[in-house]
Amino acid sequence: MPQQERQKQSKAITRTTVKEPRKHRVIVLNDDFTTFEFVIEIMMTVFGKTYAQAEEIAETTHVQQKALVGIYSLDMARSKVAKATALARAENFPLGFEIEPEE
Amino acid sequence: MEINQTAQVTNAVVEAYGIATEKRHEFLTPEHLLAGYLKDRDFWDVFERCGDAQELENSLYAYLNSLDSVPEDQELAIDFSEQTKELFQTAGEAAMAAMAKTVQTHHIIYAYFHLEDSNARFHLENALDTSIPDFLNSLLRNSSENGDSEDNTPQDRWLRYFTSPDTDINLVGRKEEIGKIFRVLCRKTKSNVLLVGGRGVGKTAIVRAFAKTLESATPGSRQKRELPSKLQESVILELNVSTLLNGTQYRGDLEGRVQEIMNAVSEEGDMIIYVDELRSLGGMNKSDDGSKDILSLMIPYLKSGKVKFIISATPEDVKKLSSNDQYGVLSLFRQIDIEEPSDEEAQKILEGMIPSLAGYHGVKYMKGTAAHAVAMSRRYMADRCLPDKAADLLDEAGAYAESLKEPKVTNTLIDKALADICRIDVQAADEEVKDDLYNMEKRLGQKIFGQEKAIRQLSEAILMSKAGLLDSGKTVGNFLFVGPTGVGKTELSKALAQQLHVPLHRFDMSEYSEKHSVAKLIGSPAGYVGYDDGGILTDAIRRNPHCVLLLDEIEKAHEDIYNLLLQVMDYAVITDNKGRKVDFRNVVVIMTSNAGARYAHKASVGFHGKADAGAAMAKEVKSVFAPEFINRLTSVVVFNDLDEKMAGLILDDKIKKLQERLYARKIRLEITPEAYERLLKEGFSPEYGAREIERVLNSRLTPLLMREILFGKRKENFTAKVAADSEGLKIDTARP
């Protein structure tokens, strides 16, 4: 039946145009004001890292000016970054993040 | 965002929140929300028609379960994720663009398709078979059927169309009241009706009938022509106060809601708001913290006339409100009094109710039960209103019949129901009454000795009242018993109460000798401690309007009590502290007094004889009591002094009672004639009456028995022979 074919066609079309959602990388940036301890705390509470992992991230940021925090869905990435940023601003830290899609 | 969202949207959010809480996720994401939507039966159904709802659910939960959870020891605080916020933003814009008043589900779903790199969108699109526009279309079409409609606004949550089930509308009479209601509603300003009447008198029924008339006023119908033109298009809405209050937590929430409702309703026009209880709107207590109650919030709307109100209240509520009425709310209403229906009307109303009652209980109501219920409830349930109290009787009788598996409800069952509700033994009172009345004098004589004249006076008065020959606006009888102490005044009252099968309420007036004692009897005035407790006397009579009221030692009462009694004796009514009238028309009032008692004694000892004793006593009574008091008495009943013959009878009676008690322990009591004489001599005292005899028995005879029973060789099952000896009495125990 023509209607069914049309539907299948649109399904096919939809299927090819719908991409899998991309994951995104969250990157933390270094600055001269945010303290080491604060970064560690943020990593643990917002991004669920262990102390060891958090310390390593803080180190890397300090040395290399930026570090990879983790890979999340876009929504998660944005939400976590927003949360972390808000916490930082509350302490008057200019802590910054970047979100990049994984290609 | 200023616009509202529909209930379906809110519910989905609530469900989503629940899922996030359960899984301890820190963010409520579009995936959560979509899963929340799938819990809605209607949404699921629509989706099923357009795709595979189960597939969607599975993939969503797979994703959700992969998310990090907040550890148990950390506090869980759930926020909307960034994309969820985006979702609502987009949805709101879409709704506004479509000139919709509220954000609906299809707006939200539309927003999903604009999310970037979203799992929710991905799974949603995958699970759909139809095209996206088709799906959105389905949602849109479905919304008006299934509670996502725009009409599901807050206003409509708190107001319900006040319709009535077709049965049970049986408005008998009340044409005048309905006419009044029409007139008030057609006024230009202050077109608000306040129906005032006791509980159960039929206020809500009137409004229901009114609503039905409006409903059935289809174009061209007779009802429509009967309605005044201004009310032709009117609709009655009931305000659900509890839902209105539910959820208001902040200052201004309640005000906001009331405003919303009133504005919406005024705009619609032709709306009548009905509130069942004035009390629920507040206004009863003086509030000084600035918080307003609903009633005062409605004042501007009451005045404007754009919205009409009908409110029901009891007279007590109205009274309370008017004393607290800071804003003059009452003047904005036109009060319409709804009185109890007449007996015939009440009967008709009940007859109309019987079919549905019969159907519910599965029984048949005999002819005449309606009339009987009306008569019985009028007589015995004085503190409630017809037709409700009679309907109650019929309902309870029906339940009775149902439980006893009897197919018919008879008058007897109604009596049983009444006895249950009012704690009155109607059957005993009615059936035996004739027999009892006939023998009352005789039976009283069997209990009280030596007071034949008193008993005769009392019986005659009672019988006259029962025959209906006395003035119906008065009590059954007002009696003053005078005589020495211990001759049977209180006993006679007790015996009378027993004979009439009514309770005896006894008040010892020596407890009421102070000025404030009146408050104990009828209740303290408003504002005083104990206002809510009511009065002992008024409560007792209200609960048992058929009774014998005994006021002992009336001369000891405070004079304020006298004044109260004057009213009772003349008009058979007292108004209690709350303003309720208590009916004394079925009360036998007996007051006892020792005034003039000494003359009875003196006269019999002296040489004037009994006739003069009576005159002397009457004189003393006149001097102690005010003339207006004596005037209102049915009769002054003089009790004779105790003479030897009476003392003998009393002694016999007491010994007999003792013997009965001992019989239970299988002890036989025999008293020799000498012992008997001894007891009589010691016990007989005109001054102290029969009580002396009791005392003598207790000091002479009973102790002997007591020793035998407690410490004697035999504890029971023996014959005790009581004989007199030089000192007193002695007891001999012998074998049975």
PDB file of N, CA, C and O in Angstrom, chain B residues 198-262:
ATOM      1  N   GLY B 198     -31.217  25.929  60.349  1.00  0.00           N
ATOM      2  CA  GLY B 198     -30.552  24.902  61.151  1.00  0.00           C
ATOM      3  C   GLY B 198     -30.033  23.761  60.286  1.00  0.00           C
ATOM      4  O   GLY B 198     -30.393  23.633  59.119  1.00  0.00           O
ATOM      5  N   ARG B 199     -29.184  22.946  60.876  1.00  0.00           N
ATOM      6  CA  ARG B 199     -28.634  21.830  60.110  1.00  0.00           C
ATOM      7  C   ARG B 199     -29.707  20.827  59.767  1.00  0.00           C
ATOM      8  O   ARG B 199     -30.445  20.381  60.613  1.00  0.00           O
ATOM      9  N   GLY B 200     -29.735  20.481  58.495  1.00  0.00           N
ATOM     10  CA  GLY B 200     -30.675  19.421  58.107  1.00  0.00           C
ATOM     11  C   GLY B 200     -32.031  19.946  57.682  1.00  0.00           C
ATOM     12  O   GLY B 200     -32.932  19.173  57.413  1.00  0.00           O
ATOM     13  N   VAL B 201     -32.119  21.256  57.574  1.00  0.00           N
ATOM     14  CA  VAL B 201     -33.435  21.804  57.278  1.00  0.00           C
ATOM     15  C   VAL B 201     -33.699  21.856  55.768  1.00  0.00           C
ATOM     16  O   VAL B 201     -34.833  21.990  55.333  1.00  0.00           O
ATOM     17  N   GLY B 202     -32.648  21.723  54.992  1.00  0.00           N
ATOM     18  CA  GLY B 202     -32.858  21.603  53.554  1.00  0.00           C
ATOM     19  C   GLY B 202     -32.240  22.694  52.706  1.00  0.00           C
ATOM     20  O   GLY B 202     -32.662  22.912  51.581  1.00  0.00           O
ATOM     21  N   LYS B 203     -31.205  23.380  53.222  1.00  0.00           N
ATOM     22  CA  LYS B 203     -30.627  24.476  52.445  1.00  0.00           C
ATOM     23  C   LYS B 203     -29.951  23.951  51.188  1.00  0.00           C
ATOM     24  O   LYS B 203     -30.178  24.447  50.073  1.00  0.00           O
ATOM     25  N   THR B 204     -29.106  22.939  51.356  1.00  0.00           N
ATOM     26  CA  THR B 204     -28.397  22.396  50.199  1.00  0.00           C
ATOM     27  C   THR B 204     -29.390  21.824  49.193  1.00  0.00           C
ATOM     28  O   THR B 204     -29.202  21.960  47.982  1.00  0.00           O
ATOM     29  N   ALA B 205     -30.446  21.221  49.694  1.00  0.00           N
ATOM     30  CA  ALA B 205     -31.442  20.658  48.792  1.00  0.00           C
ATOM     31  C   ALA B 205     -32.050  21.751  47.921  1.00  0.00           C
ATOM     32  O   ALA B 205     -32.294  21.563  46.721  1.00  0.00           O
ATOM     33  N   ILE B 206     -32.301  22.899  48.523  1.00  0.00           N
ATOM     34  CA  ILE B 206     -32.882  24.010  47.749  1.00  0.00           C
ATOM     35  C   ILE B 206     -31.931  24.419  46.638  1.00  0.00           C
ATOM     36  O   ILE B 206     -32.346  24.640  45.487  1.00  0.00           O
ATOM     37  N   VAL B 207     -30.638  24.509  46.971  1.00  0.00           N
ATOM     38  CA  VAL B 207     -29.691  24.945  45.946  1.00  0.00           C
ATOM     39  C   VAL B 207     -29.604  23.908  44.833  1.00  0.00           C
ATOM     40  O   VAL B 207     -29.502  24.241  43.650  1.00  0.00           O
ATOM     41  N   ARG B 208     -29.666  22.641  45.209  1.00  0.00           N
ATOM     42  CA  ARG B 208     -29.631  21.594  44.189  1.00  0.00           C
ATOM     43  C   ARG B 208     -30.820  21.700  43.257  1.00  0.00           C
ATOM     44  O   ARG B 208     -30.691  21.580  42.037  1.00  0.00           O
ATOM     45  N   ALA B 209     -31.976  21.931  43.874  1.00  0.00           N
ATOM     46  CA  ALA B 209     -33.174  22.046  43.045  1.00  0.00           C
ATOM     47  C   ALA B 209     -33.039  23.242  42.112  1.00  0.00           C
ATOM     48  O   ALA B 209     -33.416  23.201  40.943  1.00  0.00           O
ATOM     49  N   PHE B 210     -32.477  24.299  42.660  1.00  0.00           N
ATOM     50  CA  PHE B 210     -32.264  25.493  41.861  1.00  0.00           C
ATOM     51  C   PHE B 210     -31.336  25.194  40.693  1.00  0.00           C
ATOM     52  O   PHE B 210     -31.574  25.594  39.550  1.00  0.00           O
ATOM     53  N   ALA B 211     -30.256  24.474  40.998  1.00  0.00           N
ATOM     54  CA  ALA B 211     -29.302  24.133  39.947  1.00  0.00           C
ATOM     55  C   ALA B 211     -29.978  23.303  38.876  1.00  0.00           C
ATOM     56  O   ALA B 211     -29.751  23.485  37.673  1.00  0.00           O
ATOM     57  N   LYS B 212     -30.821  22.390  39.328  1.00  0.00           N
ATOM     58  CA  LYS B 212     -31.498  21.526  38.367  1.00  0.00           C
ATOM     59  C   LYS B 212     -32.409  22.350  37.465  1.00  0.00           C
ATOM     60  O   LYS B 212     -32.469  22.121  36.262  1.00  0.00           O
ATOM     61  N   THR B 213     -33.088  23.328  38.073  1.00  0.00           N
ATOM     62  CA  THR B 213     -33.961  24.170  37.265  1.00  0.00           C
ATOM     63  C   THR B 213     -33.165  24.893  36.195  1.00  0.00           C
ATOM     64  O   THR B 213     -33.568  24.973  35.046  1.00  0.00           O
ATOM     65  N   LEU B 214     -31.999  25.389  36.584  1.00  0.00           N
ATOM     66  CA  LEU B 214     -31.175  26.103  35.612  1.00  0.00           C
ATOM     67  C   LEU B 214     -30.700  25.166  34.509  1.00  0.00           C
ATOM     68  O   LEU B 214     -30.681  25.508  33.339  1.00  0.00           O
ATOM     69  N   GLU B 215     -30.334  23.942  34.947  1.00  0.00           N
ATOM     70  CA  GLU B 215     -29.846  22.969  33.970  1.00  0.00           C
ATOM     71  C   GLU B 215     -30.883  22.611  32.948  1.00  0.00           C
ATOM     72  O   GLU B 215     -30.608  22.483  31.765  1.00  0.00           O
ATOM     73  N   SER B 216     -32.105  22.364  33.483  1.00  0.00           N
ATOM     74  CA  SER B 216     -33.123  21.856  32.566  1.00  0.00           C
ATOM     75  C   SER B 216     -33.807  22.983  31.796  1.00  0.00           C
ATOM     76  O   SER B 216     -34.777  22.772  31.109  1.00  0.00           O
ATOM     77  N   ALA B 217     -33.241  24.193  31.961  1.00  0.00           N
ATOM     78  CA  ALA B 217     -33.860  25.308  31.243  1.00  0.00           C
ATOM     79  C   ALA B 217     -33.343  25.358  29.829  1.00  0.00           C
ATOM     80  O   ALA B 217     -32.646  26.282  29.429  1.00  0.00           O
ATOM     81  N   THR B 218     -33.674  24.315  29.071  1.00  0.00           N
ATOM     82  CA  THR B 218     -33.266  24.315  27.656  1.00  0.00           C
ATOM     83  C   THR B 218     -34.179  25.265  26.898  1.00  0.00           C
ATOM     84  O   THR B 218     -35.301  25.519  27.332  1.00  0.00           O
ATOM     85  N   PRO B 219     -33.705  25.782  25.785  1.00  0.00           N
ATOM     86  CA  PRO B 219     -34.498  26.784  25.069  1.00  0.00           C
ATOM     87  C   PRO B 219     -35.896  26.276  24.773  1.00  0.00           C
ATOM     88  O   PRO B 219     -36.079  25.152  24.332  1.00  0.00           O
ATOM     89  N   GLY B 220     -36.836  27.096  25.051  1.00  0.00           N
ATOM     90  CA  GLY B 220     -38.213  26.731  24.747  1.00  0.00           C
ATOM     91  C   GLY B 220     -38.895  25.921  25.823  1.00  0.00           C
ATOM     92  O   GLY B 220     -40.089  25.696  25.767  1.00  0.00           O
ATOM     93  N   SER B 221     -38.141  25.482  26.820  1.00  0.00           N
ATOM     94  CA  SER B 221     -38.794  24.642  27.816  1.00  0.00           C
ATOM     95  C   SER B 221     -39.587  25.502  28.788  1.00  0.00           C
ATOM     96  O   SER B 221     -39.392  26.708  28.888  1.00  0.00           O
ATOM     97  N   ARG B 222     -40.399  24.813  29.530  1.00  0.00           N
ATOM     98  CA  ARG B 222     -41.222  25.523  30.506  1.00  0.00           C
ATOM     99  C   ARG B 222     -40.359  26.164  31.571  1.00  0.00           C
ATOM    100  O   ARG B 222     -40.587  27.274  32.001  1.00  0.00           O
ATOM    101  N   GLN B 223     -39.303  25.410  31.957  1.00  0.00           N
ATOM    102  CA  GLN B 223     -38.459  25.952  33.021  1.00  0.00           C
ATOM    103  C   GLN B 223     -37.809  27.253  32.581  1.00  0.00           C
ATOM    104  O   GLN B 223     -37.679  28.178  33.347  1.00  0.00           O
ATOM    105  N   LYS B 224     -37.441  27.269  31.297  1.00  0.00           N
ATOM    106  CA  LYS B 224     -36.755  28.466  30.846  1.00  0.00           C
ATOM    107  C   LYS B 224     -37.680  29.668  30.922  1.00  0.00           C
ATOM    108  O   LYS B 224     -37.279  30.744  31.292  1.00  0.00           O
ATOM    109  N   ARG B 225     -38.926  29.427  30.586  1.00  0.00           N
ATOM    110  CA  ARG B 225     -39.842  30.560  30.619  1.00  0.00           C
ATOM    111  C   ARG B 225     -40.097  31.017  32.042  1.00  0.00           C
ATOM    112  O   ARG B 225     -40.345  32.177  32.302  1.00  0.00           O
ATOM    113  N   GLU B 226     -39.992  30.069  32.967  1.00  0.00           N
ATOM    114  CA  GLU B 226     -40.240  30.443  34.362  1.00  0.00           C
ATOM    115  C   GLU B 226     -39.102  31.243  34.956  1.00  0.00           C
ATOM    116  O   GLU B 226     -39.284  32.009  35.885  1.00  0.00           O
ATOM    117  N   LEU B 227     -37.919  31.037  34.424  1.00  0.00           N
ATOM    118  CA  LEU B 227     -36.767  31.731  34.983  1.00  0.00           C
ATOM    119  C   LEU B 227     -36.792  33.205  34.610  1.00  0.00           C
ATOM    120  O   LEU B 227     -37.139  33.551  33.500  1.00  0.00           O
ATOM    121  N   PRO B 228     -36.387  34.028  35.552  1.00  0.00           N
ATOM    122  CA  PRO B 228     -36.248  35.440  35.188  1.00  0.00           C
ATOM    123  C   PRO B 228     -35.207  35.583  34.089  1.00  0.00           C
ATOM    124  O   PRO B 228     -34.265  34.789  34.010  1.00  0.00           O
ATOM    125  N   SER B 229     -35.352  36.584  33.285  1.00  0.00           N
ATOM    126  CA  SER B 229     -34.478  36.691  32.109  1.00  0.00           C
ATOM    127  C   SER B 229     -33.018  36.803  32.490  1.00  0.00           C
ATOM    128  O   SER B 229     -32.147  36.267  31.822  1.00  0.00           O
ATOM    129  N   LYS B 230     -32.746  37.465  33.603  1.00  0.00           N
ATOM    130  CA  LYS B 230     -31.339  37.660  33.963  1.00  0.00           C
ATOM    131  C   LYS B 230     -30.647  36.352  34.314  1.00  0.00           C
ATOM    132  O   LYS B 230     -29.440  36.247  34.261  1.00  0.00           O
ATOM    133  N   LEU B 231     -31.428  35.355  34.712  1.00  0.00           N
ATOM    134  CA  LEU B 231     -30.801  34.135  35.173  1.00  0.00           C
ATOM    135  C   LEU B 231     -30.802  33.038  34.124  1.00  0.00           C
ATOM    136  O   LEU B 231     -30.395  31.927  34.380  1.00  0.00           O
ATOM    137  N   GLN B 232     -31.279  33.375  32.929  1.00  0.00           N
ATOM    138  CA  GLN B 232     -31.502  32.321  31.948  1.00  0.00           C
ATOM    139  C   GLN B 232     -30.226  31.571  31.610  1.00  0.00           C
ATOM    140  O   GLN B 232     -30.227  30.372  31.382  1.00  0.00           O
ATOM    141  N   GLU B 233     -29.132  32.307  31.501  1.00  0.00           N
ATOM    142  CA  GLU B 233     -27.907  31.633  31.080  1.00  0.00           C
ATOM    143  C   GLU B 233     -27.043  31.235  32.266  1.00  0.00           C
ATOM    144  O   GLU B 233     -25.908  30.840  32.093  1.00  0.00           O
ATOM    145  N   SER B 234     -27.582  31.368  33.463  1.00  0.00           N
ATOM    146  CA  SER B 234     -26.710  31.198  34.624  1.00  0.00           C
ATOM    147  C   SER B 234     -26.314  29.760  34.862  1.00  0.00           C
ATOM    148  O   SER B 234     -27.035  28.830  34.537  1.00  0.00           O
ATOM    149  N   VAL B 235     -25.160  29.625  35.455  1.00  0.00           N
ATOM    150  CA  VAL B 235     -24.626  28.311  35.798  1.00  0.00           C
ATOM    151  C   VAL B 235     -24.171  28.387  37.243  1.00  0.00           C
ATOM    152  O   VAL B 235     -23.624  29.398  37.662  1.00  0.00           O
ATOM    153  N   ILE B 236     -24.404  27.313  37.976  1.00  0.00           N
ATOM    154  CA  ILE B 236     -23.944  27.302  39.364  1.00  0.00           C
ATOM    155  C   ILE B 236     -22.653  26.506  39.477  1.00  0.00           C
ATOM    156  O   ILE B 236     -22.554  25.385  39.001  1.00  0.00           O
ATOM    157  N   LEU B 237     -21.653  27.107  40.104  1.00  0.00           N
ATOM    158  CA  LEU B 237     -20.384  26.423  40.353  1.00  0.00           C
ATOM    159  C   LEU B 237     -20.196  26.297  41.852  1.00  0.00           C
ATOM    160  O   LEU B 237     -20.461  27.235  42.584  1.00  0.00           O
ATOM    161  N   GLU B 238     -19.724  25.137  42.270  1.00  0.00           N
ATOM    162  CA  GLU B 238     -19.464  24.989  43.690  1.00  0.00           C
ATOM    163  C   GLU B 238     -17.991  25.228  43.971  1.00  0.00           C
ATOM    164  O   GLU B 238     -17.123  24.706  43.272  1.00  0.00           O
ATOM    165  N   LEU B 239     -17.731  26.015  44.987  1.00  0.00           N
ATOM    166  CA  LEU B 239     -16.344  26.306  45.340  1.00  0.00           C
ATOM    167  C   LEU B 239     -15.852  25.283  46.345  1.00  0.00           C
ATOM    168  O   LEU B 239     -16.436  25.103  47.401  1.00  0.00           O
ATOM    169  N   ASN B 240     -14.777  24.628  45.976  1.00  0.00           N
ATOM    170  CA  ASN B 240     -14.217  23.620  46.861  1.00  0.00           C
ATOM    171  C   ASN B 240     -13.121  24.263  47.709  1.00  0.00           C
ATOM    172  O   ASN B 240     -11.985  24.409  47.270  1.00  0.00           O
ATOM    173  N   VAL B 241     -13.507  24.648  48.900  1.00  0.00           N
ATOM    174  CA  VAL B 241     -12.585  25.453  49.707  1.00  0.00           C
ATOM    175  C   VAL B 241     -11.331  24.689  50.108  1.00  0.00           C
ATOM    176  O   VAL B 241     -10.244  25.246  50.150  1.00  0.00           O
ATOM    177  N   SER B 242     -11.486  23.417  50.377  1.00  0.00           N
ATOM    178  CA  SER B 242     -10.303  22.704  50.848  1.00  0.00           C
ATOM    179  C   SER B 242      -9.258  22.566  49.749  1.00  0.00           C
ATOM    180  O   SER B 242      -8.068  22.710  50.005  1.00  0.00           O
ATOM    181  N   THR B 243      -9.686  22.312  48.518  1.00  0.00           N
ATOM    182  CA  THR B 243      -8.677  22.261  47.457  1.00  0.00           C
ATOM    183  C   THR B 243      -8.104  23.648  47.231  1.00  0.00           C
ATOM    184  O   THR B 243      -6.937  23.784  46.871  1.00  0.00           O
ATOM    185  N   LEU B 244      -8.918  24.654  47.430  1.00  0.00           N
ATOM    186  CA  LEU B 244      -8.415  26.007  47.242  1.00  0.00           C
ATOM    187  C   LEU B 244      -7.286  26.298  48.219  1.00  0.00           C
ATOM    188  O   LEU B 244      -6.273  26.887  47.887  1.00  0.00           O
ATOM    189  N   LEU B 245      -7.469  25.856  49.445  1.00  0.00           N
ATOM    190  CA  LEU B 245      -6.457  26.124  50.469  1.00  0.00           C
ATOM    191  C   LEU B 245      -5.252  25.218  50.341  1.00  0.00           C
ATOM    192  O   LEU B 245      -4.161  25.554  50.754  1.00  0.00           O
ATOM    193  N   ASN B 246      -5.471  24.060  49.734  1.00  0.00           N
ATOM    194  CA  ASN B 246      -4.422  23.057  49.658  1.00  0.00           C
ATOM    195  C   ASN B 246      -3.235  23.567  48.876  1.00  0.00           C
ATOM    196  O   ASN B 246      -3.351  23.963  47.721  1.00  0.00           O
ATOM    197  N   GLY B 247      -2.078  23.543  49.482  1.00  0.00           N
ATOM    198  CA  GLY B 247      -0.878  23.908  48.746  1.00  0.00           C
ATOM    199  C   GLY B 247      -0.490  25.362  48.877  1.00  0.00           C
ATOM    200  O   GLY B 247       0.595  25.748  48.469  1.00  0.00           O
ATOM    201  N   THR B 248      -1.356  26.173  49.462  1.00  0.00           N
ATOM    202  CA  THR B 248      -0.933  27.562  49.623  1.00  0.00           C
ATOM    203  C   THR B 248      -0.003  27.616  50.818  1.00  0.00           C
ATOM    204  O   THR B 248      -0.379  27.269  51.920  1.00  0.00           O
ATOM    205  N   GLN B 249       1.233  28.020  50.571  1.00  0.00           N
ATOM    206  CA  GLN B 249       2.133  28.083  51.700  1.00  0.00           C
ATOM    207  C   GLN B 249       2.661  29.468  51.952  1.00  0.00           C
ATOM    208  O   GLN B 249       3.008  29.809  53.052  1.00  0.00           O
ATOM    209  N   TYR B 250       2.741  30.262  50.897  1.00  0.00           N
ATOM    210  CA  TYR B 250       3.320  31.582  51.101  1.00  0.00           C
ATOM    211  C   TYR B 250       2.228  32.626  51.219  1.00  0.00           C
ATOM    212  O   TYR B 250       1.136  32.479  50.695  1.00  0.00           O
ATOM    213  N   ARG B 251       2.588  33.660  51.890  1.00  0.00           N
ATOM    214  CA  ARG B 251       1.695  34.806  51.963  1.00  0.00           C
ATOM    215  C   ARG B 251       1.351  35.221  50.558  1.00  0.00           C
ATOM    216  O   ARG B 251       2.207  35.381  49.724  1.00  0.00           O
ATOM    217  N   GLY B 252       0.131  35.464  50.317  1.00  0.00           N
ATOM    218  CA  GLY B 252      -0.238  35.932  48.989  1.00  0.00           C
ATOM    219  C   GLY B 252      -0.676  34.812  48.073  1.00  0.00           C
ATOM    220  O   GLY B 252      -1.316  35.069  47.061  1.00  0.00           O
ATOM    221  N   ASP B 253      -0.366  33.586  48.407  1.00  0.00           N
ATOM    222  CA  ASP B 253      -0.797  32.467  47.563  1.00  0.00           C
ATOM    223  C   ASP B 253      -2.310  32.404  47.517  1.00  0.00           C
ATOM    224  O   ASP B 253      -2.925  32.316  46.453  1.00  0.00           O
ATOM    225  N   LEU B 254      -2.900  32.463  48.710  1.00  0.00           N
ATOM    226  CA  LEU B 254      -4.355  32.358  48.778  1.00  0.00           C
ATOM    227  C   LEU B 254      -5.009  33.545  48.090  1.00  0.00           C
ATOM    228  O   LEU B 254      -5.941  33.384  47.301  1.00  0.00           O
ATOM    229  N   GLU B 255      -4.482  34.725  48.370  1.00  0.00           N
ATOM    230  CA  GLU B 255      -5.048  35.923  47.736  1.00  0.00           C
ATOM    231  C   GLU B 255      -4.990  35.785  46.227  1.00  0.00           C
ATOM    232  O   GLU B 255      -5.942  36.087  45.510  1.00  0.00           O
ATOM    233  N   GLY B 256      -3.803  35.323  45.753  1.00  0.00           N
ATOM    234  CA  GLY B 256      -3.632  35.171  44.315  1.00  0.00           C
ATOM    235  C   GLY B 256      -4.656  34.232  43.717  1.00  0.00           C
ATOM    236  O   GLY B 256      -5.282  34.516  42.694  1.00  0.00           O
ATOM    237  N   ARG B 257      -4.867  33.111  44.390  1.00  0.00           N
ATOM    238  CA  ARG B 257      -5.806  32.133  43.847  1.00  0.00           C
ATOM    239  C   ARG B 257      -7.217  32.681  43.812  1.00  0.00           C
ATOM    240  O   ARG B 257      -7.951  32.502  42.835  1.00  0.00           O
ATOM    241  N   VAL B 258      -7.584  33.328  44.915  1.00  0.00           N
ATOM    242  CA  VAL B 258      -8.953  33.861  44.953  1.00  0.00           C
ATOM    243  C   VAL B 258      -9.142  34.878  43.830  1.00  0.00           C
ATOM    244  O   VAL B 258     -10.153  34.859  43.128  1.00  0.00           O
ATOM    245  N   GLN B 259      -8.141  35.715  43.673  1.00  0.00           N
ATOM    246  CA  GLN B 259      -8.234  36.715  42.602  1.00  0.00           C
ATOM    247  C   GLN B 259      -8.396  36.064  41.245  1.00  0.00           C
ATOM    248  O   GLN B 259      -9.229  36.451  40.432  1.00  0.00           O
ATOM    249  N   GLU B 260      -7.556  35.034  41.027  1.00  0.00           N
ATOM    250  CA  GLU B 260      -7.617  34.318  39.753  1.00  0.00           C
ATOM    251  C   GLU B 260      -9.004  33.821  39.464  1.00  0.00           C
ATOM    252  O   GLU B 260      -9.564  34.012  38.386  1.00  0.00           O
ATOM    253  N   ILE B 261      -9.543  33.131  40.475  1.00  0.00           N
ATOM    254  CA  ILE B 261     -10.870  32.549  40.286  1.00  0.00           C
ATOM    255  C   ILE B 261     -11.895  33.637  39.995  1.00  0.00           C
ATOM    256  O   ILE B 261     -12.659  33.559  39.034  1.00  0.00           O
ATOM    257  N   MET B 262     -11.870  34.652  40.847  1.00  0.00           N
ATOM    258  CA  MET B 262     -12.901  35.675  40.724  1.00  0.00           C
ATOM    259  C   MET B 262     -12.803  36.381  39.379  1.00  0.00           C
ATOM    260  O   MET B 262     -13.808  36.652  38.730  1.00  0.00           O
TER     261      MET B 262
END
